[in-house]
Amino acid sequence: GKIKNMTTTIADFEVGLIITTSSLGFLGSLVVIITFLKFAELRHSRFVMIFQISCCNMMSTIGYFMSGRGYLEDDSVCQAQGILLEYFDTASILWGCIYAVNVYLTTKGIKSIGRQLFLCACIVYGSTSVLTILIYFISPFKPAGKWCWIVSPLYQFLGFYLFVIVGLIINVVMYFLTIKEMKKFLQEFNDPALSVTAEKKIFQRMGRHILVFILTWSVPATLRFIDYIFQENDITEQIWILAVIVVPLQGLLNSIIVISSATARRMWTKTFFSTPRETQRSLMFAE
């Protein structure tokens, strides 16, 4: 869009995309959060991390949704949007790294970091709070592309894209190390059917969330790399619409993985379709 007096006008089709993807991402994150809170059986350490990622995703989609008003202006709404995006996107990245490392440790049979979740939460939310406050005072959030954010390229890199790059490296490395450990584990079984079943379970429960992280954050990282090479011309500005489409959808993609798991499907099916007699019987046997 055109920038005039620190006001950026966003094209109508871009507004439609922002509202659509932000709404889908918000609803997807909400589904994960409700699933976590409703079913105690699913509250294991790995799902706690996905729950934290979804909480961060839900808040960041609110930030993306603020661009739906069709323009960006250097005002209080702009500041609020910049804070939401910087804080919760960065926190989501950090939780994604913790999750990926935990998946690898679990697959390798090493004591996972699931028992240190409180410490992890303090590190994630404490560090992102300090980072966001520093950026707010050093380089205030202003209209920058499709949303209000950090204007300075240097502080964009130090305050966000450095985390994105490191996060992608960690997730890619952990993913392939997990595959290596999984193959080593499956070689111990001679029964092919058993191996296939084990492989499916591992990927369904753990690996696909890592792939969602890689897919989501590789897009803005690649676009920023292109910007640095071609010095942000009109063409590179237009292709940033890809980030508008992909980044807010992380919550939706994670929710599809969660709901597609056998346990979550069984729980939700029982919630909506079981008769009162069946519910009473299941409670009786549970006792």
mmCIF file of C-alpha atoms in Angstrom:
data_model
loop_
_atom_site.group_PDB
_atom_site.id
_atom_site.type_symbol
_atom_site.label_atom_id
_atom_site.label_comp_id
_atom_site.label_asym_id
_atom_site.label_seq_id
_atom_site.Cartn_x
_atom_site.Cartn_y
_atom_site.Cartn_z
ATOM 1 C CA GLY A 1 0.000 0.000 0.000
ATOM 2 C CA LYS A 2 0.918 3.667 -0.123
ATOM 3 C CA ILE A 3 2.536 5.246 2.910
ATOM 4 C CA LYS A 4 1.600 8.830 3.677
ATOM 5 C CA ASN A 5 1.973 10.632 7.007
ATOM 6 C CA MET A 6 2.797 7.326 8.705
ATOM 7 C CA THR A 7 -0.484 5.816 7.502
ATOM 8 C CA THR A 8 -0.511 2.630 5.413
ATOM 9 C CA THR A 9 -3.550 1.679 3.364
ATOM 10 C CA ILE A 10 -4.077 -2.064 2.959
ATOM 11 C CA ALA A 11 -5.764 -3.364 -0.207
ATOM 12 C CA ASP A 12 -9.277 -4.808 0.152
ATOM 13 C CA PHE A 13 -8.299 -8.333 -0.884
ATOM 14 C CA GLU A 14 -5.463 -8.270 1.651
ATOM 15 C CA VAL A 15 -7.902 -7.176 4.350
ATOM 16 C CA GLY A 16 -10.126 -10.123 3.428
ATOM 17 C CA LEU A 17 -7.194 -12.534 3.673
ATOM 18 C CA ILE A 18 -6.072 -11.084 7.001
ATOM 19 C CA ILE A 19 -9.563 -11.373 8.513
ATOM 20 C CA THR A 20 -10.059 -14.911 7.146
ATOM 21 C CA THR A 21 -6.712 -16.396 8.165
ATOM 22 C CA SER A 22 -6.718 -14.648 11.553
ATOM 23 C CA SER A 23 -10.236 -15.916 12.295
ATOM 24 C CA LEU A 24 -9.341 -19.480 11.285
ATOM 25 C CA GLY A 25 -6.150 -19.371 13.333
ATOM 26 C CA PHE A 26 -8.025 -17.998 16.347
ATOM 27 C CA LEU A 27 -10.731 -20.672 16.141
ATOM 28 C CA GLY A 28 -8.164 -23.441 15.664
ATOM 29 C CA SER A 29 -6.199 -22.313 18.710
ATOM 30 C CA LEU A 30 -9.426 -22.073 20.689
ATOM 31 C CA VAL A 31 -10.293 -25.685 19.800
ATOM 32 C CA VAL A 32 -6.916 -26.875 21.140
ATOM 33 C CA ILE A 33 -7.347 -24.841 24.334
ATOM 34 C CA ILE A 34 -10.877 -26.158 24.956
ATOM 35 C CA THR A 35 -9.741 -29.730 24.259
ATOM 36 C CA PHE A 36 -6.908 -29.363 26.765
ATOM 37 C CA LEU A 37 -9.115 -27.853 29.477
ATOM 38 C CA LYS A 38 -12.015 -30.250 28.969
ATOM 39 C CA PHE A 39 -10.225 -33.607 28.879
ATOM 40 C CA ALA A 40 -7.864 -34.341 31.762
ATOM 41 C CA GLU A 41 -6.689 -37.518 30.021
ATOM 42 C CA LEU A 42 -4.913 -35.402 27.399
ATOM 43 C CA ARG A 43 -2.978 -33.185 29.794
ATOM 44 C CA HIS A 44 0.403 -34.869 29.427
ATOM 45 C CA SER A 45 3.553 -32.768 29.166
ATOM 46 C CA ARG A 46 3.701 -32.689 25.358
ATOM 47 C CA PHE A 47 0.112 -31.484 25.102
ATOM 48 C CA VAL A 48 0.817 -28.838 27.753
ATOM 49 C CA MET A 49 3.419 -27.429 25.364
ATOM 50 C CA ILE A 50 0.972 -27.492 22.435
ATOM 51 C CA PHE A 51 -1.549 -25.799 24.736
ATOM 52 C CA GLN A 52 0.980 -23.039 25.463
ATOM 53 C CA ILE A 53 1.752 -22.650 21.758
ATOM 54 C CA SER A 54 -1.978 -22.400 21.013
ATOM 55 C CA CYS A 55 -2.489 -19.737 23.700
ATOM 56 C CA CYS A 56 0.302 -17.686 22.119
ATOM 57 C CA ASN A 57 -1.108 -18.285 18.625
ATOM 58 C CA MET A 58 -4.570 -17.170 19.694
ATOM 59 C CA MET A 59 -3.242 -13.894 21.110
ATOM 60 C CA SER A 60 -1.047 -13.222 18.076
ATOM 61 C CA THR A 61 -3.990 -13.781 15.699
ATOM 62 C CA ILE A 62 -5.776 -10.988 17.575
ATOM 63 C CA GLY A 63 -2.788 -8.848 16.670
ATOM 64 C CA TYR A 64 -2.946 -9.845 13.007
ATOM 65 C CA PHE A 65 -6.701 -9.251 13.014
ATOM 66 C CA MET A 66 -6.090 -5.580 13.899
ATOM 67 C CA SER A 67 -4.886 -5.016 10.323
ATOM 68 C CA GLY A 68 -8.429 -5.867 9.237
ATOM 69 C CA ARG A 69 -9.503 -2.261 9.739
ATOM 70 C CA GLY A 70 -7.924 -1.613 6.320
ATOM 71 C CA TYR A 71 -5.235 0.849 7.311
ATOM 72 C CA LEU A 72 -2.321 1.210 9.709
ATOM 73 C CA GLU A 73 -1.774 4.453 11.565
ATOM 74 C CA ASP A 74 0.797 5.470 14.145
ATOM 75 C CA ASP A 75 -1.659 5.343 17.059
ATOM 76 C CA SER A 76 -2.426 3.339 20.206
ATOM 77 C CA VAL A 77 -3.947 0.491 18.176
ATOM 78 C CA CYS A 78 -0.733 0.286 16.179
ATOM 79 C CA GLN A 79 1.308 0.085 19.380
ATOM 80 C CA ALA A 80 -0.971 -2.621 20.772
ATOM 81 C CA GLN A 81 -0.664 -4.643 17.568
ATOM 82 C CA GLY A 82 3.116 -4.413 17.597
ATOM 83 C CA ILE A 83 3.295 -5.544 21.224
ATOM 84 C CA LEU A 84 0.931 -8.482 20.652
ATOM 85 C CA LEU A 85 2.823 -9.716 17.584
ATOM 86 C CA GLU A 86 6.288 -9.302 19.050
ATOM 87 C CA TYR A 87 5.464 -10.854 22.415
ATOM 88 C CA PHE A 88 3.250 -13.779 21.468
ATOM 89 C CA ASP A 89 4.905 -14.746 18.176
ATOM 90 C CA THR A 90 8.288 -14.845 19.907
ATOM 91 C CA ALA A 91 6.847 -16.828 22.820
ATOM 92 C CA SER A 92 5.262 -19.260 20.354
ATOM 93 C CA ILE A 93 8.641 -19.789 18.683
ATOM 94 C CA LEU A 94 10.345 -20.488 22.005
ATOM 95 C CA TRP A 95 7.645 -22.986 23.011
ATOM 96 C CA GLY A 96 8.020 -24.633 19.599
ATOM 97 C CA CYS A 97 11.740 -25.131 20.262
ATOM 98 C CA ILE A 98 11.051 -26.602 23.702
ATOM 99 C CA TYR A 99 8.484 -28.960 22.207
ATOM 100 C CA ALA A 100 10.864 -30.144 19.468
ATOM 101 C CA VAL A 101 13.669 -30.837 21.942
ATOM 102 C CA ASN A 102 11.233 -32.682 24.215
ATOM 103 C CA VAL A 103 10.054 -34.856 21.304
ATOM 104 C CA TYR A 104 13.630 -35.879 20.532
ATOM 105 C CA LEU A 105 14.457 -36.629 24.163
ATOM 106 C CA THR A 106 11.286 -38.693 24.511
ATOM 107 C CA THR A 107 12.045 -40.692 21.374
ATOM 108 C CA LYS A 108 15.623 -41.283 22.477
ATOM 109 C CA GLY A 109 14.430 -42.528 25.850
ATOM 110 C CA ILE A 110 16.102 -39.754 27.822
ATOM 111 C CA LYS A 111 14.277 -38.085 30.690
ATOM 112 C CA SER A 112 12.120 -35.427 29.046
ATOM 113 C CA ILE A 113 11.854 -31.794 30.085
ATOM 114 C CA GLY A 114 8.144 -32.185 30.751
ATOM 115 C CA ARG A 115 8.757 -32.030 34.501
ATOM 116 C CA GLN A 116 10.381 -28.619 34.117
ATOM 117 C CA LEU A 117 7.370 -26.927 32.527
ATOM 118 C CA PHE A 118 7.114 -24.216 35.186
ATOM 119 C CA LEU A 119 10.768 -23.303 34.661
ATOM 120 C CA CYS A 120 10.232 -23.341 30.879
ATOM 121 C CA ALA A 121 7.232 -21.009 31.250
ATOM 122 C CA CYS A 122 9.251 -18.594 33.391
ATOM 123 C CA ILE A 123 12.060 -18.544 30.818
ATOM 124 C CA VAL A 124 9.742 -18.119 27.820
ATOM 125 C CA TYR A 125 7.436 -15.445 29.186
ATOM 126 C CA GLY A 126 10.150 -13.698 31.181
ATOM 127 C CA SER A 127 12.547 -13.386 28.249
ATOM 128 C CA THR A 128 9.839 -12.282 25.818
ATOM 129 C CA SER A 129 8.629 -9.661 28.306
ATOM 130 C CA VAL A 130 12.133 -8.189 28.630
ATOM 131 C CA LEU A 131 12.654 -8.324 24.856
ATOM 132 C CA THR A 132 9.328 -6.646 24.039
ATOM 133 C CA ILE A 133 9.886 -3.875 26.599
ATOM 134 C CA LEU A 134 13.393 -3.187 25.274
ATOM 135 C CA ILE A 135 12.194 -3.013 21.679
ATOM 136 C CA TYR A 136 9.267 -0.783 22.644
ATOM 137 C CA PHE A 137 11.594 1.836 24.098
ATOM 138 C CA ILE A 138 14.460 1.445 21.610
ATOM 139 C CA SER A 139 12.436 1.178 18.367
ATOM 140 C CA PRO A 140 8.723 1.955 18.901
ATOM 141 C CA PHE A 141 6.227 -0.026 16.833
ATOM 142 C CA LYS A 142 5.002 1.754 13.693
ATOM 143 C CA PRO A 143 3.292 0.803 10.397
ATOM 144 C CA ALA A 144 5.592 -1.729 8.698
ATOM 145 C CA GLY A 145 4.164 -3.601 5.712
ATOM 146 C CA LYS A 146 0.885 -5.371 6.425
ATOM 147 C CA TRP A 147 0.901 -4.702 10.189
ATOM 148 C CA CYS A 148 2.393 -2.430 12.837
ATOM 149 C CA TRP A 149 5.690 -3.759 14.009
ATOM 150 C CA ILE A 150 9.410 -3.009 14.318
ATOM 151 C CA VAL A 151 10.489 -0.574 11.595
ATOM 152 C CA SER A 152 14.272 -0.797 11.931
ATOM 153 C CA PRO A 153 15.698 -3.747 9.902
ATOM 154 C CA LEU A 154 18.464 -4.192 12.479
ATOM 155 C CA TYR A 155 16.061 -4.515 15.401
ATOM 156 C CA GLN A 156 13.728 -6.667 13.311
ATOM 157 C CA PHE A 157 16.565 -9.129 12.943
ATOM 158 C CA LEU A 158 17.868 -8.957 16.510
ATOM 159 C CA GLY A 159 14.442 -8.808 18.132
ATOM 160 C CA PHE A 160 12.618 -11.417 16.081
ATOM 161 C CA TYR A 161 14.167 -13.010 12.994
ATOM 162 C CA LEU A 162 17.167 -14.243 14.927
ATOM 163 C CA PHE A 163 14.703 -16.252 17.036
ATOM 164 C CA VAL A 164 12.930 -17.466 13.895
ATOM 165 C CA ILE A 165 16.177 -18.680 12.298
ATOM 166 C CA VAL A 166 17.428 -20.379 15.459
ATOM 167 C CA GLY A 167 13.976 -21.877 16.004
ATOM 168 C CA LEU A 168 13.884 -23.309 12.490
ATOM 169 C CA ILE A 169 17.366 -24.792 12.867
ATOM 170 C CA ILE A 170 16.434 -26.420 16.176
ATOM 171 C CA ASN A 171 13.162 -27.828 14.838
ATOM 172 C CA VAL A 172 14.702 -29.187 11.628
ATOM 173 C CA VAL A 173 17.600 -30.790 13.514
ATOM 174 C CA MET A 174 15.313 -32.264 16.187
ATOM 175 C CA TYR A 175 12.941 -33.594 13.540
ATOM 176 C CA PHE A 176 15.622 -35.502 11.656
ATOM 177 C CA LEU A 177 17.258 -36.717 14.854
ATOM 178 C CA THR A 178 13.846 -37.996 15.943
ATOM 179 C CA ILE A 179 13.436 -39.850 12.641
ATOM 180 C CA LYS A 180 16.891 -41.375 13.103
ATOM 181 C CA GLU A 181 16.073 -42.564 16.624
ATOM 182 C CA MET A 182 12.703 -43.849 15.507
ATOM 183 C CA LYS A 183 14.221 -45.916 12.690
ATOM 184 C CA LYS A 184 16.772 -47.328 15.120
ATOM 185 C CA PHE A 185 13.929 -48.261 17.472
ATOM 186 C CA LEU A 186 11.853 -49.866 14.722
ATOM 187 C CA GLN A 187 14.779 -51.995 13.547
ATOM 188 C CA GLU A 188 14.476 -53.942 16.788
ATOM 189 C CA PHE A 189 11.127 -55.320 15.631
ATOM 190 C CA ASN A 190 10.895 -58.081 13.055
ATOM 191 C CA ASP A 191 7.164 -57.753 12.580
ATOM 192 C CA PRO A 192 6.542 -55.200 9.751
ATOM 193 C CA ALA A 193 2.956 -54.599 10.868
ATOM 194 C CA LEU A 194 4.144 -53.640 14.353
ATOM 195 C CA SER A 195 6.743 -51.298 12.897
ATOM 196 C CA VAL A 196 4.192 -49.487 10.730
ATOM 197 C CA THR A 197 1.840 -49.032 13.682
ATOM 198 C CA ALA A 198 4.615 -47.655 15.885
ATOM 199 C CA GLU A 199 5.764 -45.292 13.145
ATOM 200 C CA LYS A 200 2.276 -43.892 12.651
ATOM 201 C CA LYS A 201 1.776 -43.307 16.359
ATOM 202 C CA ILE A 202 5.061 -41.465 16.752
ATOM 203 C CA PHE A 203 4.401 -39.127 13.842
ATOM 204 C CA GLN A 204 0.771 -38.519 14.748
ATOM 205 C CA ARG A 205 1.511 -37.636 18.341
ATOM 206 C CA MET A 206 4.723 -35.689 18.000
ATOM 207 C CA GLY A 207 6.320 -35.144 14.599
ATOM 208 C CA ARG A 208 3.571 -33.299 12.787
ATOM 209 C CA HIS A 209 3.516 -30.350 15.179
ATOM 210 C CA ILE A 210 7.205 -29.840 14.413
ATOM 211 C CA LEU A 211 6.408 -29.856 10.692
ATOM 212 C CA VAL A 212 3.728 -27.205 11.274
ATOM 213 C CA PHE A 213 6.338 -25.030 13.000
ATOM 214 C CA ILE A 214 8.777 -25.472 10.106
ATOM 215 C CA LEU A 215 6.094 -24.721 7.508
ATOM 216 C CA THR A 216 4.756 -21.692 9.357
ATOM 217 C CA TRP A 217 8.000 -19.906 10.135
ATOM 218 C CA SER A 218 10.024 -20.845 7.052
ATOM 219 C CA VAL A 219 7.757 -18.563 4.988
ATOM 220 C CA PRO A 220 8.507 -15.238 6.764
ATOM 221 C CA ALA A 221 12.155 -16.234 7.219
ATOM 222 C CA THR A 222 12.486 -16.858 3.468
ATOM 223 C CA LEU A 223 10.655 -13.638 2.602
ATOM 224 C CA ARG A 224 12.887 -11.617 4.909
ATOM 225 C CA PHE A 225 15.967 -13.198 3.317
ATOM 226 C CA ILE A 226 14.628 -12.167 -0.110
ATOM 227 C CA ASP A 227 14.086 -8.630 1.229
ATOM 228 C CA TYR A 228 17.694 -8.404 2.360
ATOM 229 C CA ILE A 229 18.921 -9.532 -1.073
ATOM 230 C CA PHE A 230 16.654 -7.341 -3.223
ATOM 231 C CA GLN A 231 16.445 -4.371 -0.830
ATOM 232 C CA GLU A 232 12.661 -4.343 -0.319
ATOM 233 C CA ASN A 233 11.244 -3.219 -3.664
ATOM 234 C CA ASP A 234 7.577 -3.232 -4.800
ATOM 235 C CA ILE A 235 7.761 -6.901 -5.827
ATOM 236 C CA THR A 236 9.084 -8.107 -2.481
ATOM 237 C CA GLU A 237 6.434 -6.018 -0.707
ATOM 238 C CA GLN A 238 3.674 -7.782 -2.629
ATOM 239 C CA ILE A 239 4.879 -11.323 -1.901
ATOM 240 C CA TRP A 240 4.657 -10.633 1.834
ATOM 241 C CA ILE A 241 0.993 -11.538 1.427
ATOM 242 C CA LEU A 242 2.215 -15.141 1.738
ATOM 243 C CA ALA A 243 3.187 -14.452 5.345
ATOM 244 C CA VAL A 244 -0.264 -12.948 5.930
ATOM 245 C CA ILE A 245 -1.765 -16.232 4.748
ATOM 246 C CA VAL A 246 0.540 -18.754 6.443
ATOM 247 C CA VAL A 247 1.632 -17.371 9.827
ATOM 248 C CA PRO A 248 -1.823 -16.886 11.440
ATOM 249 C CA LEU A 249 -2.848 -20.410 10.376
ATOM 250 C CA GLN A 250 -0.457 -22.161 12.766
ATOM 251 C CA GLY A 251 -3.243 -22.508 15.319
ATOM 252 C CA LEU A 252 -5.588 -24.066 12.759
ATOM 253 C CA LEU A 253 -3.004 -26.595 11.574
ATOM 254 C CA ASN A 254 -2.153 -27.632 15.141
ATOM 255 C CA SER A 255 -5.848 -28.048 15.943
ATOM 256 C CA ILE A 256 -6.317 -30.391 12.962
ATOM 257 C CA ILE A 257 -3.456 -32.559 14.257
ATOM 258 C CA VAL A 258 -4.896 -32.585 17.787
ATOM 259 C CA ILE A 259 -8.460 -33.398 16.746
ATOM 260 C CA SER A 260 -7.313 -36.077 14.294
ATOM 261 C CA SER A 261 -5.663 -38.064 17.100
ATOM 262 C CA ALA A 262 -7.579 -41.161 18.156
ATOM 263 C CA THR A 263 -7.837 -40.113 21.806
ATOM 264 C CA ALA A 264 -9.204 -36.643 21.087
ATOM 265 C CA ARG A 265 -11.698 -38.025 18.545
ATOM 266 C CA ARG A 266 -12.927 -40.573 21.066
ATOM 267 C CA MET A 267 -13.313 -37.928 23.757
ATOM 268 C CA TRP A 268 -15.218 -35.493 21.575
ATOM 269 C CA THR A 269 -17.372 -38.253 20.087
ATOM 270 C CA LYS A 270 -18.301 -39.406 23.582
ATOM 271 C CA THR A 271 -19.110 -35.808 24.532
ATOM 272 C CA PHE A 272 -21.491 -35.131 21.642
ATOM 273 C CA PHE A 273 -22.949 -38.534 20.783
ATOM 274 C CA SER A 274 -23.024 -40.694 23.907
ATOM 275 C CA THR A 275 -26.423 -41.228 25.518
ATOM 276 C CA PRO A 276 -26.965 -40.467 29.226
ATOM 277 C CA ARG A 277 -27.046 -44.225 29.929
ATOM 278 C CA GLU A 278 -23.733 -44.772 28.132
ATOM 279 C CA THR A 279 -22.197 -41.863 30.011
ATOM 280 C CA GLN A 280 -23.422 -43.236 33.337
ATOM 281 C CA ARG A 281 -22.100 -46.710 32.464
ATOM 282 C CA SER A 282 -18.668 -45.350 31.515
ATOM 283 C CA LEU A 283 -18.495 -43.431 34.796
ATOM 284 C CA MET A 284 -19.496 -46.529 36.739
ATOM 285 C CA PHE A 285 -16.711 -48.606 35.160
ATOM 286 C CA ALA A 286 -14.272 -45.736 35.636
ATOM 287 C CA GLU A 287 -14.958 -45.863 39.366
#
